[in-house]
Amino acid sequence: MELAILFGGASFEHEISIVSAITVKSKLNKYTLSFIFCDADHEFYKIDASNMRAKYFSNLEYKKSSKLSLIKGGFEEKKMFASKTLKVNVLNLIHGADGEDGSISALFDFYNIPFIGPRKEASVFSFDKEYTKYIARSLDVRTLDYEVVHANQAYNIKTPLPYIIKPARLGSSIGVSVVKDESEVDYALDVAFEYDTRVIIEPFIDGVKEYNLAGYGARESIRYSIIEEPAKNEFLDFDKKYLDFSRSATVSEADIDEKLKLKMQSTFSKLYGELFRGALIRCDFFVINDEVYLNEINPIPGSMASYLFEDFEVAVGEILEYLPKNESIKVDYNYINSINQAKGK
Amino acid sequence: MELAILFGGASFEHEISIVSAITVKSKLNKYTLSFIFCDADHEFYKIDASNMRAKYFSNLEYKKSSKLSLIKGGFEEKKMFASKTLKVNVLNLIHGADGEDGSISALFDFYNIPFIGPRKEASVFSFDKEYTKYIARSLDVRTLDYEVVHANQAYNIKTPLPYIIKPARLGSSIGVSVVKDESEVDYALDVAFEYDTRVIIEPFIDGVKEYNLAGYGARESIRYSIIEEPAKNEFLDFDKKYLDFSRSATVSEADIDEKLKLKMQSTFSKLYGELFRGALIRCDFFVINDEVYLNEINPIPGSMASYLFEDFEVAVGEILEYLPKNESIKVDYNYINSINQAKGK
């Protein structure tokens, strides 16, 4: 089966997307893969499989690859005297801005390019930690209480210490701090405001149990990965998460009882709903007093959470089979015609 | 000042977008206008001002116009031996899908084309009547109670009769019904499900007072239009609203007291916030017992609600002056470089 992996993007997570793509490449040997790199200037390049090394990008060697432009149904590779088109299913593996904020999905839907990844509504909700709360609450999924602080506005934080400060719209723990003492607040806010104009404040629960569950929709049902209890220090920091994107060994299932497992799966299923159709997502849950709380939704998890699936190649095949279809809208100009007839034109 | 008007789109409101563009053209005489038509197949055409007649489109004559393709910073017009670029501010006047659902804004942001219109997050929230409720509630703005019914799922409507049934994601009253008797429910749901897989049910309040207020952000403040009490029969149906898109005469201010006017303005301002920066929006309010309820947000109102502004040309100039800027993200490959150094590469 043919598949193009799209990676890079104008995002703080550009580099981890490269690492992620290199990892996923090694997990999809049964596929005929091609590689599309989006650089920080939003130029697309077709990357030869043999050049899929981190250094090829950090050295800017990629600029020697052929440029691609978006056309209906795919990409066009401009050659000196002719042009070649690449019409193939795409796996959107751009983490953070562009990939997870709805830009790429809007582009691909507009140009009618079939892709694995969150659609734009799902992206807007999961990319923003405040908006994620809206979805969770509308579905009666528990989340931690939170408050919002805006840049350049007075604040009066009511959440009791210790708490965690996060930029509203970044993943990979960038700009996140745990505040244990009042004296640390200003600095933690400054750090978070480097990345966003809006930050979320949530209680920090020391030693809270954390579990990751990935899955995707296939036909009417959801296919779940195993549940992992991720190793952690205080909270997953950027370096630690970064390594996640290059994880390739499969992990072992968390030691939890069947009841809790089913609770997590049914919470996942509620969240996935119709909204995330076409995507393989990873939900990160907290468990407090045997209740499942949504921490965050990763609509394009690092290396597609491939390490959580028994057979990742089968998983990708199933997602491709059940990609949502764009409905085409017919315009018949009935309205204008009827007005013109009434006017005698 | 130069400005391109973008209209059409693959949307049930394609035709009213054409009417809207023709109306706005007549309201912006001080501008040097160009016209970009997006047809239902997502092809862009450069339309000569002299061809801005409804029939030019309904007759498919537009296909003789030059095609445009998106490039960084604007559009490219392909000529036989050369190509011309059109780099200009764009007014997004595509109503409904494409224009108001976040597609065009994602495209234009990606290609770095400055435009008037809602950004993708604002679009996702205002395009969907359920998501609009989330935003309103998070801002403590009153809205009517509602429930959601999904296509192909059993339903048990709890809202007391009479109620109104609306497809979640369409404007212009398409697919909307008032249900006064239990016997009408199935048919009304069928009609709504023709347009969406999810419908919203809200109490229908006979004779509720309805007011429209438009506005836009300029520098730190919001500029408000006058407040109109729209003429209505039972509710604004498609034909009635359609005519709205061609309205050009200015209307007279609703007869309300100063206190209510200020309440509506402050509700508008809360809703507009940072989310709608770059857009001129119209909020449709209900007033019940002197309290202001949000009915819906039109992020691209018919003919840009030009009839509500004293000087529409000045309004457009101000929006252009304060368009949000895209922040560019620098990728320095520090992370990959540091890993490679550690590996001794």
Coordinates of C-alpha atoms in Angstrom, one line a residue, chain A residues 20-246:
Chain A
S20 CA 8.8 11.1 14.7
A21 CA 8.8 10.6 10.9
I22 CA 12.1 8.7 11.0
T23 CA 10.6 6.4 13.7
V24 CA 7.4 5.8 11.8
K25 CA 9.3 5.0 8.7
S26 CA 10.9 2.1 10.4
K27 CA 7.5 0.8 11.6
L28 CA 5.8 0.7 8.2
N29 CA 8.0 -1.7 6.2
K30 CA 5.0 -3.2 4.4
Y31 CA 4.1 0.1 2.9
T32 CA 5.5 1.9 -0.2
L33 CA 6.4 5.1 1.6
S34 CA 7.1 8.6 0.2
F35 CA 8.1 11.5 2.4
I36 CA 6.9 15.1 2.2
F37 CA 8.7 17.7 4.3
C38 CA 7.1 21.1 5.1
D39 CA 9.8 23.5 6.1
A40 CA 9.3 26.5 8.4
D41 CA 8.6 28.7 5.4
H42 CA 5.7 26.5 4.3
E43 CA 7.6 25.1 1.3
F44 CA 6.9 21.4 0.6
Y45 CA 9.8 19.1 -0.5
K46 CA 9.8 15.5 -1.7
I47 CA 12.4 13.7 0.4
D48 CA 14.1 10.6 -0.9
A49 CA 13.8 7.7 1.6
S50 CA 17.6 7.5 1.7
N51 CA 17.8 11.1 3.0
M52 CA 15.5 10.5 6.0
R53 CA 18.2 11.3 8.6
A54 CA 17.8 14.2 11.1
K55 CA 21.0 15.8 9.8
Y56 CA 19.7 16.1 6.3
F57 CA 17.2 18.7 7.6
S58 CA 19.3 20.4 10.3
N59 CA 22.1 21.0 7.6
L60 CA 19.4 22.4 5.3
E61 CA 20.5 19.8 2.7
Y62 CA 16.7 19.2 2.2
K63 CA 16.6 22.4 0.1
K64 CA 18.3 20.4 -2.7
S65 CA 15.2 18.1 -2.9
S66 CA 12.4 18.8 -5.4
K67 CA 9.8 21.3 -4.4
L68 CA 6.2 20.3 -4.3
S69 CA 3.1 22.4 -4.7
L70 CA -0.5 21.5 -3.7
I71 CA -2.9 20.7 -6.5
K72 CA -6.3 19.1 -6.5
G73 CA -6.0 15.6 -5.2
G74 CA -2.3 15.7 -4.3
F75 CA 1.1 17.4 -4.9
E76 CA 2.8 18.5 -8.1
E77 CA 6.6 18.0 -8.4
K78 CA 7.9 20.6 -10.8
K79 CA 10.6 19.4 -13.1
M80 CA 12.5 21.3 -15.7
F81 CA 10.4 20.4 -18.7
A82 CA 7.4 18.6 -17.2
S83 CA 5.7 18.0 -13.9
K84 CA 4.9 14.9 -12.0
T85 CA 2.0 14.5 -9.7
L86 CA 1.9 12.6 -6.4
K87 CA -1.6 11.5 -5.6
V88 CA -1.5 9.3 -2.6
N89 CA -2.9 9.0 1.0
V90 CA -1.0 11.1 3.4
L91 CA -0.2 10.5 7.1
N92 CA -0.1 13.9 8.7
L93 CA 2.8 13.7 11.2
I94 CA 3.3 17.4 11.8
H95 CA 3.2 17.9 15.5
G96 CA 2.0 21.2 17.0
A97 CA 1.2 24.2 14.9
D98 CA 0.2 23.5 11.2
G99 CA -0.3 19.8 11.8
E100 CA -2.4 19.8 15.0
D101 CA -4.0 23.3 14.8
G102 CA -6.3 22.5 11.8
S103 CA -4.2 24.2 9.1
I104 CA -3.0 21.1 7.2
S105 CA -6.4 19.4 7.5
A106 CA -8.2 22.5 6.1
L107 CA -5.6 22.5 3.3
F108 CA -5.9 18.8 2.5
D109 CA -9.7 18.9 2.7
F110 CA -9.9 21.9 0.4
Y111 CA -7.6 20.2 -2.1
N112 CA -9.3 16.9 -1.7
I113 CA -6.3 15.0 -0.5
P114 CA -7.1 11.9 1.6
F115 CA -5.2 11.9 4.9
I116 CA -4.8 10.3 8.3
G117 CA -5.1 13.0 11.0
P118 CA -7.6 15.1 12.9
R119 CA -10.0 17.2 10.9
K120 CA -10.1 20.9 11.5
E121 CA -12.8 21.0 14.2
A122 CA -11.1 18.2 16.1
S123 CA -7.8 20.0 15.8
V124 CA -9.1 23.3 17.1
F125 CA -10.5 21.6 20.1
S126 CA -7.5 19.4 21.0
F127 CA -4.8 21.9 20.2
D128 CA -6.1 24.3 22.8
K129 CA -6.2 23.1 26.4
E130 CA -9.1 25.4 27.3
Y131 CA -11.1 24.3 24.3
T132 CA -10.4 20.7 25.2
K133 CA -12.2 21.3 28.5
Y134 CA -15.3 22.5 26.6
I135 CA -15.5 19.2 24.7
A136 CA -14.8 17.1 27.8
R137 CA -17.5 18.9 29.8
S138 CA -20.1 18.7 27.0
L139 CA -19.5 14.9 27.0
D140 CA -19.5 14.6 30.8
V141 CA -15.9 13.6 30.8
R142 CA -14.1 14.6 34.0
T143 CA -11.2 17.1 33.8
L144 CA -9.3 19.0 36.4
D145 CA -10.7 22.4 37.4
Y146 CA -8.8 25.2 35.7
E147 CA -8.6 28.9 35.3
V148 CA -7.3 31.0 32.5
V149 CA -4.8 33.9 32.6
H150 CA -4.4 36.3 29.7
A151 CA -1.1 38.0 28.8
N152 CA -1.0 41.7 29.7
Q153 CA -4.0 41.4 32.1
A154 CA -4.1 41.6 35.8
Y155 CA -4.4 38.2 37.4
N156 CA -5.6 36.8 40.7
I157 CA -5.0 33.1 40.7
K158 CA -7.5 31.2 42.9
T159 CA -6.2 27.6 42.3
P160 CA -4.5 26.6 45.5
L161 CA -0.8 25.8 45.4
P162 CA 0.9 23.7 44.1
Y163 CA -0.4 24.3 40.5
I164 CA 0.7 23.8 37.0
I165 CA 0.9 26.5 34.4
K166 CA 0.7 25.6 30.7
P167 CA 0.5 27.7 27.6
A168 CA -3.0 27.1 26.2
R169 CA -1.9 25.9 22.8
L170 CA 1.4 24.0 22.9
G171 CA 2.1 20.3 23.3
S172 CA 5.3 18.5 24.3
S173 CA 5.4 20.3 27.7
I174 CA 7.0 23.3 26.2
G175 CA 6.6 26.3 28.5
V176 CA 5.0 24.3 31.3
S177 CA 6.0 24.9 35.0
V178 CA 4.9 23.5 38.3
V179 CA 4.5 26.3 40.8
K180 CA 4.9 25.3 44.5
D181 CA 5.5 28.7 46.0
E182 CA 4.0 32.1 45.4
S183 CA 7.4 33.5 44.6
E184 CA 7.6 31.3 41.4
V185 CA 4.4 32.5 39.8
D186 CA 5.7 35.5 37.9
Y187 CA 8.6 33.7 36.3
A188 CA 6.4 30.7 35.4
L189 CA 3.9 32.9 33.8
D190 CA 6.6 34.7 31.8
V191 CA 7.9 31.4 30.5
A192 CA 4.4 30.3 29.5
F193 CA 3.6 33.7 27.9
E194 CA 6.7 33.2 25.7
Y195 CA 4.6 30.7 23.8
D196 CA 1.0 31.9 24.0
T197 CA -1.1 34.8 25.0
R198 CA -3.3 32.6 27.1
V199 CA -2.3 30.1 29.8
I200 CA -4.2 27.5 31.7
I201 CA -3.7 26.9 35.5
E202 CA -4.6 23.5 37.0
P203 CA -4.0 22.0 40.4
F204 CA -0.8 20.0 40.5
I205 CA -1.5 16.6 42.1
D206 CA 1.7 15.1 43.3
G207 CA 2.0 11.4 42.4
V208 CA -1.2 11.3 40.4
K209 CA -1.6 8.2 38.4
E210 CA -1.2 8.8 34.7
Y211 CA -2.2 6.5 31.8
N212 CA -2.0 6.7 28.0
L213 CA -4.4 5.1 25.7
A214 CA -4.4 5.4 21.9
G215 CA -7.0 4.3 19.4
Y216 CA -8.7 5.0 16.2
G217 CA -12.1 4.6 14.6
A218 CA -12.6 1.7 12.1
R219 CA -16.1 1.2 10.7
E220 CA -18.5 1.6 13.6
S221 CA -16.1 0.6 16.4
I222 CA -13.0 2.0 18.1
R223 CA -9.8 -0.1 18.1
Y224 CA -7.8 0.5 21.3
S225 CA -4.1 0.2 21.9
I226 CA -2.8 -1.2 25.1
I227 CA -2.8 1.1 28.1
E228 CA 0.6 2.4 29.2
E229 CA 1.6 4.0 32.5
P230 CA 4.2 6.3 31.3
A231 CA 7.4 6.7 33.3
K232 CA 7.7 10.1 34.8
N233 CA 9.6 12.4 36.9
E234 CA 7.7 15.4 38.3
F235 CA 5.9 15.9 35.0
L236 CA 7.0 15.0 31.5
D237 CA 9.3 17.7 30.4
F238 CA 10.3 18.5 26.9
D239 CA 13.5 16.4 26.8
K240 CA 11.7 13.4 28.2
K241 CA 8.8 13.7 25.8
Y242 CA 11.2 14.4 22.9
L243 CA 12.6 10.9 23.4
D244 CA 9.0 9.6 23.2
F245 CA 8.9 10.6 19.6
S246 CA 11.7 8.2 18.7

